[in-house]
Short mmCIF file of C-alpha atoms and ligand atoms in Angstrom, two decimals:
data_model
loop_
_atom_site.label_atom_id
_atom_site.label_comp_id
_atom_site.label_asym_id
_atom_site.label_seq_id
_atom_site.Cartn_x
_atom_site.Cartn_y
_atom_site.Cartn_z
CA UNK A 460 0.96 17.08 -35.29
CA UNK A 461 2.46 13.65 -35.03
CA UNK A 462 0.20 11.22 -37.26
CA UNK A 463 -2.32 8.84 -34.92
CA UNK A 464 -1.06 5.50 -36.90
CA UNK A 465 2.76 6.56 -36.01
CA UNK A 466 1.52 6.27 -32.61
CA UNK A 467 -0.51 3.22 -32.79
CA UNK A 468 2.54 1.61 -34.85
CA UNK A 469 4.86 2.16 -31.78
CA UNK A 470 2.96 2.11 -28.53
CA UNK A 471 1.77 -1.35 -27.49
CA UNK A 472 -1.91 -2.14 -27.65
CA UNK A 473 -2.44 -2.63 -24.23
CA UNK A 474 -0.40 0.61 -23.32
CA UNK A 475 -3.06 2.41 -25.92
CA UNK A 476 -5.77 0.86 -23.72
CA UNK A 477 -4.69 1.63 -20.61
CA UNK A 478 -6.21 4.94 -18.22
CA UNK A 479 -3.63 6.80 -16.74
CA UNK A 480 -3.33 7.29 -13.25
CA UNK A 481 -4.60 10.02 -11.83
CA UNK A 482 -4.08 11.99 -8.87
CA UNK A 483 -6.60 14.54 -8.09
CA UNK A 484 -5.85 17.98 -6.97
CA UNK A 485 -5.81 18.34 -2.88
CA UNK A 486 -4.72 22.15 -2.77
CA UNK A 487 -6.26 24.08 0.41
CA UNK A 488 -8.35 20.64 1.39
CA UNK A 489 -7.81 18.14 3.92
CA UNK A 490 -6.09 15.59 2.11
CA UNK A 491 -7.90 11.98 3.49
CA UNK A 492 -7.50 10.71 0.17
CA UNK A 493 -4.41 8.84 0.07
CA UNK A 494 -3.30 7.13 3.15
CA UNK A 495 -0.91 9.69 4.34
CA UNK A 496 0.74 10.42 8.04
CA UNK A 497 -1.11 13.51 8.86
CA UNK A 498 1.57 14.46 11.64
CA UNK A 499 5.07 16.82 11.52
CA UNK A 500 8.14 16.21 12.98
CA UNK A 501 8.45 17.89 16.25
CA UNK A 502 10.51 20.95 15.09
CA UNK A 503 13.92 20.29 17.21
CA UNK A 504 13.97 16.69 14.84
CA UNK A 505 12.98 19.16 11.67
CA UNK A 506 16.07 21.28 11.93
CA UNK A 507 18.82 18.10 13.04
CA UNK A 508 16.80 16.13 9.76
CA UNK A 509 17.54 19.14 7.27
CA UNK A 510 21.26 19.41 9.23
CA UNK A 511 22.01 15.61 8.16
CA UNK A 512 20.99 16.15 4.98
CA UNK A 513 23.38 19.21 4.32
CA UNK A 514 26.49 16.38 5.01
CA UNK A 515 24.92 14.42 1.89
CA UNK A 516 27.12 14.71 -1.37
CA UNK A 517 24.53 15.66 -4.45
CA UNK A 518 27.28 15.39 -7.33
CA UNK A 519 28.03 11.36 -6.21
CA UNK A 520 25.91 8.48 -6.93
CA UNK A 521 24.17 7.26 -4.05
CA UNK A 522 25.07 4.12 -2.22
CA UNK A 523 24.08 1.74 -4.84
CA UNK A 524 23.23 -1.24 -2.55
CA UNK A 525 21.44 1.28 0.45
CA UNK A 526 24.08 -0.39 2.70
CA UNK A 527 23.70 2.00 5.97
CA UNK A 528 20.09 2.02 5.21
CA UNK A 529 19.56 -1.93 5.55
CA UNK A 530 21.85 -1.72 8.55
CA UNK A 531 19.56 0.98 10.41
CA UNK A 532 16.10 -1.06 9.16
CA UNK A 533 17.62 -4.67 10.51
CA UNK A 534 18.83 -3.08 13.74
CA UNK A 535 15.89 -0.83 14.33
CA UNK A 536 13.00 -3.41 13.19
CA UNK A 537 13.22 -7.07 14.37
CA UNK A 538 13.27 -8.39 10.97
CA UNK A 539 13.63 -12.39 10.93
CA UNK A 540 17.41 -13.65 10.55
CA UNK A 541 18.38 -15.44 7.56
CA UNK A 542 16.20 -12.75 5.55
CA UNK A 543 17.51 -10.32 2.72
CA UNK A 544 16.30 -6.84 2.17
CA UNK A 545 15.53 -5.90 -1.37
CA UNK A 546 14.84 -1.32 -1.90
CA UNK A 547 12.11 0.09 -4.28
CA UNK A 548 11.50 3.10 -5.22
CA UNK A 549 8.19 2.80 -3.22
CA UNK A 550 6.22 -0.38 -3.07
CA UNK A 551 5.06 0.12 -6.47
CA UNK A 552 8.86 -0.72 -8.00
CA UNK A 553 8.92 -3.53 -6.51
CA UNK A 554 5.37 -5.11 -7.62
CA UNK A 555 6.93 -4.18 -11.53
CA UNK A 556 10.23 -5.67 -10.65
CA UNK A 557 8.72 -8.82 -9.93
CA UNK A 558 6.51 -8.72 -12.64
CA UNK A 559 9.18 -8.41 -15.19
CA UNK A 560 11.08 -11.06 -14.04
CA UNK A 561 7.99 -13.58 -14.52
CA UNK A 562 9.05 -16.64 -17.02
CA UNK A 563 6.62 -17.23 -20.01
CA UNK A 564 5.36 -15.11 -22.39
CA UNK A 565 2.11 -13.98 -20.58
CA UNK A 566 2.59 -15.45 -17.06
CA UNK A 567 -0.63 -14.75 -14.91
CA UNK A 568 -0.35 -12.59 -11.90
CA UNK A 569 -3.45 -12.79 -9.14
CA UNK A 570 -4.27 -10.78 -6.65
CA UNK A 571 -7.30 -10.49 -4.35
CA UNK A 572 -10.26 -8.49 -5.60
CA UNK A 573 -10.68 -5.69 -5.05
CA UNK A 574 -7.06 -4.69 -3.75
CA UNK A 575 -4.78 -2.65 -4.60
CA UNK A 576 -5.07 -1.25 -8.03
CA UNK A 577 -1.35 -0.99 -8.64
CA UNK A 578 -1.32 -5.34 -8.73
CA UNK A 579 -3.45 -5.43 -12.35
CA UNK A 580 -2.21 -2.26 -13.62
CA UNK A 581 1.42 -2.82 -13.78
CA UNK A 582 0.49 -5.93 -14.98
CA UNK A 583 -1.06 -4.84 -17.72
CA UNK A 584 1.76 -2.73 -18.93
CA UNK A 585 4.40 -5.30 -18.93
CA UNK A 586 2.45 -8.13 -20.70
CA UNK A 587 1.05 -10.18 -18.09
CA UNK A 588 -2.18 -11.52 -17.31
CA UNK A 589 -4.40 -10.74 -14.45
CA UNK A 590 -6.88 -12.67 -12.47
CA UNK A 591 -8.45 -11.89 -9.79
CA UNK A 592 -9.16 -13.84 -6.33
CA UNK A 593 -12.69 -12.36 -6.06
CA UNK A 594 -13.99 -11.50 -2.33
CA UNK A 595 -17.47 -12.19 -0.36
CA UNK A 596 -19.26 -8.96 0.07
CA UNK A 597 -18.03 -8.82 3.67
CA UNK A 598 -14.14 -8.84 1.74
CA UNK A 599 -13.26 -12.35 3.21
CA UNK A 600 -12.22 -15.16 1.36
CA UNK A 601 -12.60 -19.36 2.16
CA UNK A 602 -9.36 -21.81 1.83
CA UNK A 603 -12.12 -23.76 -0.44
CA UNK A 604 -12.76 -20.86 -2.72
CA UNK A 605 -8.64 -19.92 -2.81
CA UNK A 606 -7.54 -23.19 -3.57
CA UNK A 607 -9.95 -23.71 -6.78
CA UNK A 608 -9.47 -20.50 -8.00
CA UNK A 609 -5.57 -20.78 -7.87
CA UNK A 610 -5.69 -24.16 -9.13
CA UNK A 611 -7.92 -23.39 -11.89
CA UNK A 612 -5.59 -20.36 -12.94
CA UNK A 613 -1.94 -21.40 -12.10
CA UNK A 614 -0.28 -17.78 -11.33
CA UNK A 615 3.32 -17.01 -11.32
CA UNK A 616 2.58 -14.88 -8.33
CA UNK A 617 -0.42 -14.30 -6.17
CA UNK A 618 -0.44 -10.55 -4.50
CA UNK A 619 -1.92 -10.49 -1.54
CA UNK A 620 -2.31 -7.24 0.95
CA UNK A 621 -2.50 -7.82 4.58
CA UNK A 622 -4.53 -5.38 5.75
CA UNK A 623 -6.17 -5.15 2.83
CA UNK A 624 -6.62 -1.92 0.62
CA UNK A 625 -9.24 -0.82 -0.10
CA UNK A 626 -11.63 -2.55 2.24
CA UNK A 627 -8.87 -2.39 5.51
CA UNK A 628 -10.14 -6.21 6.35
CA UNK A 629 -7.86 -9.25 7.01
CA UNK A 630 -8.02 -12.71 5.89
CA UNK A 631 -8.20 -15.65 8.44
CA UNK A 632 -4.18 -16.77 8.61
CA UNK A 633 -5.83 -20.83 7.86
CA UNK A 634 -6.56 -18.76 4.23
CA UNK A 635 -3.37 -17.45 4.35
CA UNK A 636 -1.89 -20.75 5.25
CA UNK A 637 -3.56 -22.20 2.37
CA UNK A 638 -2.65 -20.03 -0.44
CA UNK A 639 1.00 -20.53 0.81
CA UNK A 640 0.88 -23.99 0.35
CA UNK A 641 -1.26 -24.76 -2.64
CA UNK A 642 0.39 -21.44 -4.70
CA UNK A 643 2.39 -22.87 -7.75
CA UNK A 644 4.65 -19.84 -7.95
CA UNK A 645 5.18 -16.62 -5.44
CA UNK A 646 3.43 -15.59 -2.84
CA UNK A 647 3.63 -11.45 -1.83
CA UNK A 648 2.26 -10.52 1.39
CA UNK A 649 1.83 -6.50 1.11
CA UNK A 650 2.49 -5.12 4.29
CA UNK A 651 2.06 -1.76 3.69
CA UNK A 652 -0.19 -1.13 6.63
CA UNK A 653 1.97 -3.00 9.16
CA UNK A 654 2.11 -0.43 11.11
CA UNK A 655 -1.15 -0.34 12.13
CA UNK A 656 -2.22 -3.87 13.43
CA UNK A 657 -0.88 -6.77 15.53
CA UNK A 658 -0.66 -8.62 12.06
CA UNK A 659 2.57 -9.49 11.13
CA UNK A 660 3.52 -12.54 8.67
CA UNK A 661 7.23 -11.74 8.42
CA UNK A 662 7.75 -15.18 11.10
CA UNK A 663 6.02 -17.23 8.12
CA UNK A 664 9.12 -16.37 5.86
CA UNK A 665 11.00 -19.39 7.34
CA UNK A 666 8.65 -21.90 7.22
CA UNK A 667 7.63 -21.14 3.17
CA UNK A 668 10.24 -20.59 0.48
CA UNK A 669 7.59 -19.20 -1.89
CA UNK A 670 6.75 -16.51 0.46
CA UNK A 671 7.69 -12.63 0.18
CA UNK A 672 6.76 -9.99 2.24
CA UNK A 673 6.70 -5.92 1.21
CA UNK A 674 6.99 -3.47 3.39
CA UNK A 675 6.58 0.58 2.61
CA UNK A 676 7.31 3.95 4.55
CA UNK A 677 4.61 5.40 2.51
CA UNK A 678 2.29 4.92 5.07
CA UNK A 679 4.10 6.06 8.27
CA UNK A 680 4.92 9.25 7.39
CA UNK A 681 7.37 9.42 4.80
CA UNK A 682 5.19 9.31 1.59
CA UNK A 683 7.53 11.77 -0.27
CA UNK A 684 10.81 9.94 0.02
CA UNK A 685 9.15 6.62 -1.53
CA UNK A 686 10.62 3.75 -0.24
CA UNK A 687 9.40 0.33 0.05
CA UNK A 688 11.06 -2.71 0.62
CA UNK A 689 11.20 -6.80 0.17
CA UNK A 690 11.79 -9.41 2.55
CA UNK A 691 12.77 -12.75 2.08
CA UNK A 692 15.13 -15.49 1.10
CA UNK A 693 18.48 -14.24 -1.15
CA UNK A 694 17.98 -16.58 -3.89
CA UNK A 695 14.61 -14.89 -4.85
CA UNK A 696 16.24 -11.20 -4.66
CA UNK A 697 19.50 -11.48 -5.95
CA UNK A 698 17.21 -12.97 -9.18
CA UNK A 699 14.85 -9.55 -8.68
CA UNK A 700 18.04 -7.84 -7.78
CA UNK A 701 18.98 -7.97 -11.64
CA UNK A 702 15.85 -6.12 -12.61
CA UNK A 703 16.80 -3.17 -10.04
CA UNK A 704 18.06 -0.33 -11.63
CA UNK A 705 21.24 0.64 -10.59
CA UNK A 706 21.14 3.80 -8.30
CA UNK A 707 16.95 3.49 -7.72
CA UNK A 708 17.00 5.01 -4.14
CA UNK A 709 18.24 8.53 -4.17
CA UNK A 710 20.79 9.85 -1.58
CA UNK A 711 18.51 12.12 -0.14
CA UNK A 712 15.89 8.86 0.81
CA UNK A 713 18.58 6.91 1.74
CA UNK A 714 19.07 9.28 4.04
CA UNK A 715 16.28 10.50 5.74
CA UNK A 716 14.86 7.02 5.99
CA UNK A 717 18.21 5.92 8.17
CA UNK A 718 17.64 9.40 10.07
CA UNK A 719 13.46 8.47 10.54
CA UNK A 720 14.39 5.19 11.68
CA UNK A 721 17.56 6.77 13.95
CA UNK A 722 13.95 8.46 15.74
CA UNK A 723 11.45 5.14 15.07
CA UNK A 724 10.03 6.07 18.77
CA UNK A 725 8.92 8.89 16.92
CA UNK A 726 7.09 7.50 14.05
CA UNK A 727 5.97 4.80 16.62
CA UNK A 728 3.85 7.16 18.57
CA UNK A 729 2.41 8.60 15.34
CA UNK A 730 0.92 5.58 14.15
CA UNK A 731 -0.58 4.98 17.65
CA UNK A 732 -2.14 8.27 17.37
CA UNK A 733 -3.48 7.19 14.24
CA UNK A 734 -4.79 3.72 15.50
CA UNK A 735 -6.73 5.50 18.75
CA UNK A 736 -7.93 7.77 15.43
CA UNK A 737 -8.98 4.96 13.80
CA UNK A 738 -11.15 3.43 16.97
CA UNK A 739 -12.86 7.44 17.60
CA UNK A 740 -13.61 7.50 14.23
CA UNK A 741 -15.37 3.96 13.36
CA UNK A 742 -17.27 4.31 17.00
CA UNK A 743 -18.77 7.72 15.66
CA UNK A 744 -19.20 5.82 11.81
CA UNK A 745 -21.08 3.23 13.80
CA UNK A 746 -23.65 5.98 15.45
CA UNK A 747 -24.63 7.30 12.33
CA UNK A 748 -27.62 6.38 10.28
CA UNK A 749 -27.86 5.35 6.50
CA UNK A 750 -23.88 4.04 6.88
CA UNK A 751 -22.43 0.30 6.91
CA UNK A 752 -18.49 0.25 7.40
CA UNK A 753 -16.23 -2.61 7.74
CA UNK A 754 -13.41 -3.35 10.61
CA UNK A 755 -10.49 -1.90 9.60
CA UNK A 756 -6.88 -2.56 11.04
CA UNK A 757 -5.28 -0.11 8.59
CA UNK A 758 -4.91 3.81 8.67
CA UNK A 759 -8.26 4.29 6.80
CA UNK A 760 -12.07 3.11 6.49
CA UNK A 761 -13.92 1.81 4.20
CA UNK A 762 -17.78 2.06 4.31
CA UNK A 763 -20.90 2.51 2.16
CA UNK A 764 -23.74 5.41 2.25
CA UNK A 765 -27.33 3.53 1.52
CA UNK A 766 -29.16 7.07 1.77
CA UNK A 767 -27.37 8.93 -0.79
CA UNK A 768 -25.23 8.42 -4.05
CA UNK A 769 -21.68 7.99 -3.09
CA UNK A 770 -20.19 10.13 -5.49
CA UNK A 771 -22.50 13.15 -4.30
CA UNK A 772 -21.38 12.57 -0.87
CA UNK A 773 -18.03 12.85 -1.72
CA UNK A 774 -18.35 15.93 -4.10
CA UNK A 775 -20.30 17.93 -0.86
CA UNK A 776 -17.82 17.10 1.27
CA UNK A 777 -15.22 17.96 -1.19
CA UNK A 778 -17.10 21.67 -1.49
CA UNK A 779 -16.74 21.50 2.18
CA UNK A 780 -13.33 21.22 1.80
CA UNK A 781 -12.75 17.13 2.58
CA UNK A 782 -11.20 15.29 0.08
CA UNK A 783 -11.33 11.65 0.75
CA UNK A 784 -11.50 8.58 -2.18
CA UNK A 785 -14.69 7.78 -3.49
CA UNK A 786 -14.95 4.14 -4.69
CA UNK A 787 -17.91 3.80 -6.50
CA UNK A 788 -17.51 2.54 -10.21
CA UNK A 789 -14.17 0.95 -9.08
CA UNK A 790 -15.38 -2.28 -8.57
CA UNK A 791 -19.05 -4.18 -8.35
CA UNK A 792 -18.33 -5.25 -4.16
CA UNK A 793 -17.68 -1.07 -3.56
CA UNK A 794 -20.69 0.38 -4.89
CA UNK A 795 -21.75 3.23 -2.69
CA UNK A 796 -18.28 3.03 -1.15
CA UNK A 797 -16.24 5.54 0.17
CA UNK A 798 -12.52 5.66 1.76
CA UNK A 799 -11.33 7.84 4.34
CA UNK A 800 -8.22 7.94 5.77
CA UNK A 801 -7.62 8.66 9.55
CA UNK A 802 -5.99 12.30 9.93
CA UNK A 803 -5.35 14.44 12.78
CA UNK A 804 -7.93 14.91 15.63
CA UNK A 805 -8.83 17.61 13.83
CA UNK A 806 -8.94 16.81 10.55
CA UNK A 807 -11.18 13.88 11.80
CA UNK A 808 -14.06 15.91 13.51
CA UNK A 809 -13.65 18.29 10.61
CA UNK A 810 -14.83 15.29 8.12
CA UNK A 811 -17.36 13.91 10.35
CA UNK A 812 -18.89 16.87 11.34
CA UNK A 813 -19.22 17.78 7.31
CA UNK A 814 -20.80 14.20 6.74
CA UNK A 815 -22.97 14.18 9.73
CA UNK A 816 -24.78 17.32 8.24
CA UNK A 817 -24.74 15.67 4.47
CA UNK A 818 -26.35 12.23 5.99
CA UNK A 819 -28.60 13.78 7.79
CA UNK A 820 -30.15 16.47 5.64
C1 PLP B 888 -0.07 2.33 -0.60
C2 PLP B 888 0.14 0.94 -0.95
C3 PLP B 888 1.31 0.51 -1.55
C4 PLP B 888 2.24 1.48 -2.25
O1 PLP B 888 3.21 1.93 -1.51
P1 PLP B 888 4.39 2.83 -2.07
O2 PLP B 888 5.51 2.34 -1.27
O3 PLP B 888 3.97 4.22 -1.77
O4 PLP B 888 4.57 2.60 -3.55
C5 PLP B 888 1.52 -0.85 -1.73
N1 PLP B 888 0.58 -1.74 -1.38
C6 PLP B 888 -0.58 -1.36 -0.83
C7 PLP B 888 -1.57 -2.40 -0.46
C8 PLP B 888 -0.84 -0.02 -0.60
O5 PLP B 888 -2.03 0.35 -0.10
#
């Protein structure tokens, strides 16, 4: 038994405080929990995938800079000139790597709320201070309200995801346009759902040297290789560049990320799959009773029940054999909120079929 002071004398407080992150168990479900491409790779580009990864050499370091891999992304995405390319091991490196290189000694990080939990909980562990950029109940924000807010607060950097997760709304780009120019430190624009709407700030990036924008392949079908990347001007990332550790993307990301994007037609199609998804499923959303959702341009939908608890929808249609997020708790704007991510055809009727039966009963 270790002693409990031992720990308390070498763990940081707010490391002690801190809930873990938890993923719950998915096994024999479908999995509309967590944002994920539902879709395969046809099985011709399965076998040439698993071929180019039997030329990769395991006993060398991988390519420490991802050279061929920011090659294939420049080339295959139309990525503004005059703009670096910074790797992560997912998005989620890159929010810590910026938040450890943060000057003062508890520099305040915002981010719009509610978001993305990641924002305030990496911030937590490495010693900064979060505030939040609260939301209307309709998850938009006014210039008025951002500029007050970050001029009350002053934040090193202000995290803001474009769509939106978890509510899948957008700001107006005059909001956008205002936290830009009124910010004292960074700006982040999270793109992680780029894929799945017309919006697109990466243009901006020349007109505002405060601006960043992250990118991810989470969301398009390659959750397991976790990679996510930064654009934006080279003095900010060779600075974050430091923080990298040496060697973060593996060889076997690096890749099948330059193979995906060798066969980006292929992912293309997939995500419009997944937007004509997205459209079915919020038309049938909007026929049901006892349901409120909000436009989405991501790969999921957020919405509230006002006929039954939340978290007893979700458990039924978990029996059922649904797992999707249930938000409830999280957050005083998602009471009674729930998250589903689009899925398969299938998948889809398979969920709304099961709550159908639980909102109607
Ligand atoms: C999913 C998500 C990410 C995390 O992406 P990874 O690359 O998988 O770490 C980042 N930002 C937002 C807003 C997300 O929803």
């Amino acid at each position: 038994m270790t002693e409990v002071s031992l720990i308390e004398r070498c763990i940081k407080p707010e490391i002690l405080a801190l809930e873990p992150y938890v993923v719950p168990s998915a096994q024999g479900m479908i999995k509309l929990d967590a944002m994920e491409n539902p879709f395969q790779w046809p099985g011709e580009l399965y076998q040439e995938w698993v071929k180019s990864l039997a030329a990769v050499s395991l006993n060398r370091y991988p390519d420490a800079r991802a050279k061929v891999l920011e090659e294939r992304l420049c080339a295959v995405y139309d990525l503004p000139q005059a703009c670096e390319v910074l790797f992560g091991n997912g998005s989620d490196e890159l929010i810590q790597m910026i938040l450890m290189a943060l000057a003062g000694s508890e520099p305040v990080v915002m981010a719009l709320s509610p978001s993305f939990v990641m924002y305030a909980m990496i911030a937590q562990v490495v010693g900064c201070r979060y505030e939040p950029l609260a939301l209307d109940a309709d998850f938009q924000l006014s210039s008025t309200e951002a500029e007050q807010c970050i001029k009350r607060t002053q934040p090193a950097v202000i995290f803001v995801a474009q769509p939106n997760n978890p509510t899948g709304t957008v700001l107006d780009p005059n909001v956008i346009e205002t936290i830009l120019r009124v910010a004292p430190g960074l700006v982040v624009l999270d793109e992680a759902y780029c894929a799945f709407t017309e919006v697109d700030y990466t243009p901006w990036l020349k007109c505002y040297e405060n601006l960043l924008v992250m990118r991810t392949f989470s969301k398009i079908g390659l959750a397991g290789v976790r990679l996510g990347y930064l654009l934006g001007a080279k003095v900010w990332l060779d600075q974050l560049n430091k923080i990298r550790l040496p060697y973060n993307i593996n060889t076997l990301t690096q890749c099948s990320v330059s193979f995906a994007l060798d066969h980006s037609d292929v992912l293309e199609r997939q995500s419009q799959l997944i937007q004509a998804q997205r459209v079915y499923l919020q038309q049938q959303l909007s026929e049901l009773p006892g349901l409120k959702q909000w436009p989405s341009q991501a790969n999921f939908i957020l919405f509230r029940v006002t006929v039954k608890a939340a978290d007893r929808v979700h458990a039924q249609l978990k029996a059922q054999g649904v797992l999707i997020k249930c938000l409830h708790g999280s957050h005083p704007a998602l009471a009674q909120c729930l998250r589903v991510t689009v899925g398969s055809a299938e998948e889809n009727t398979r969920f709304l079929t099961a709550l159908k039966k639980l909102l109607i009963s």
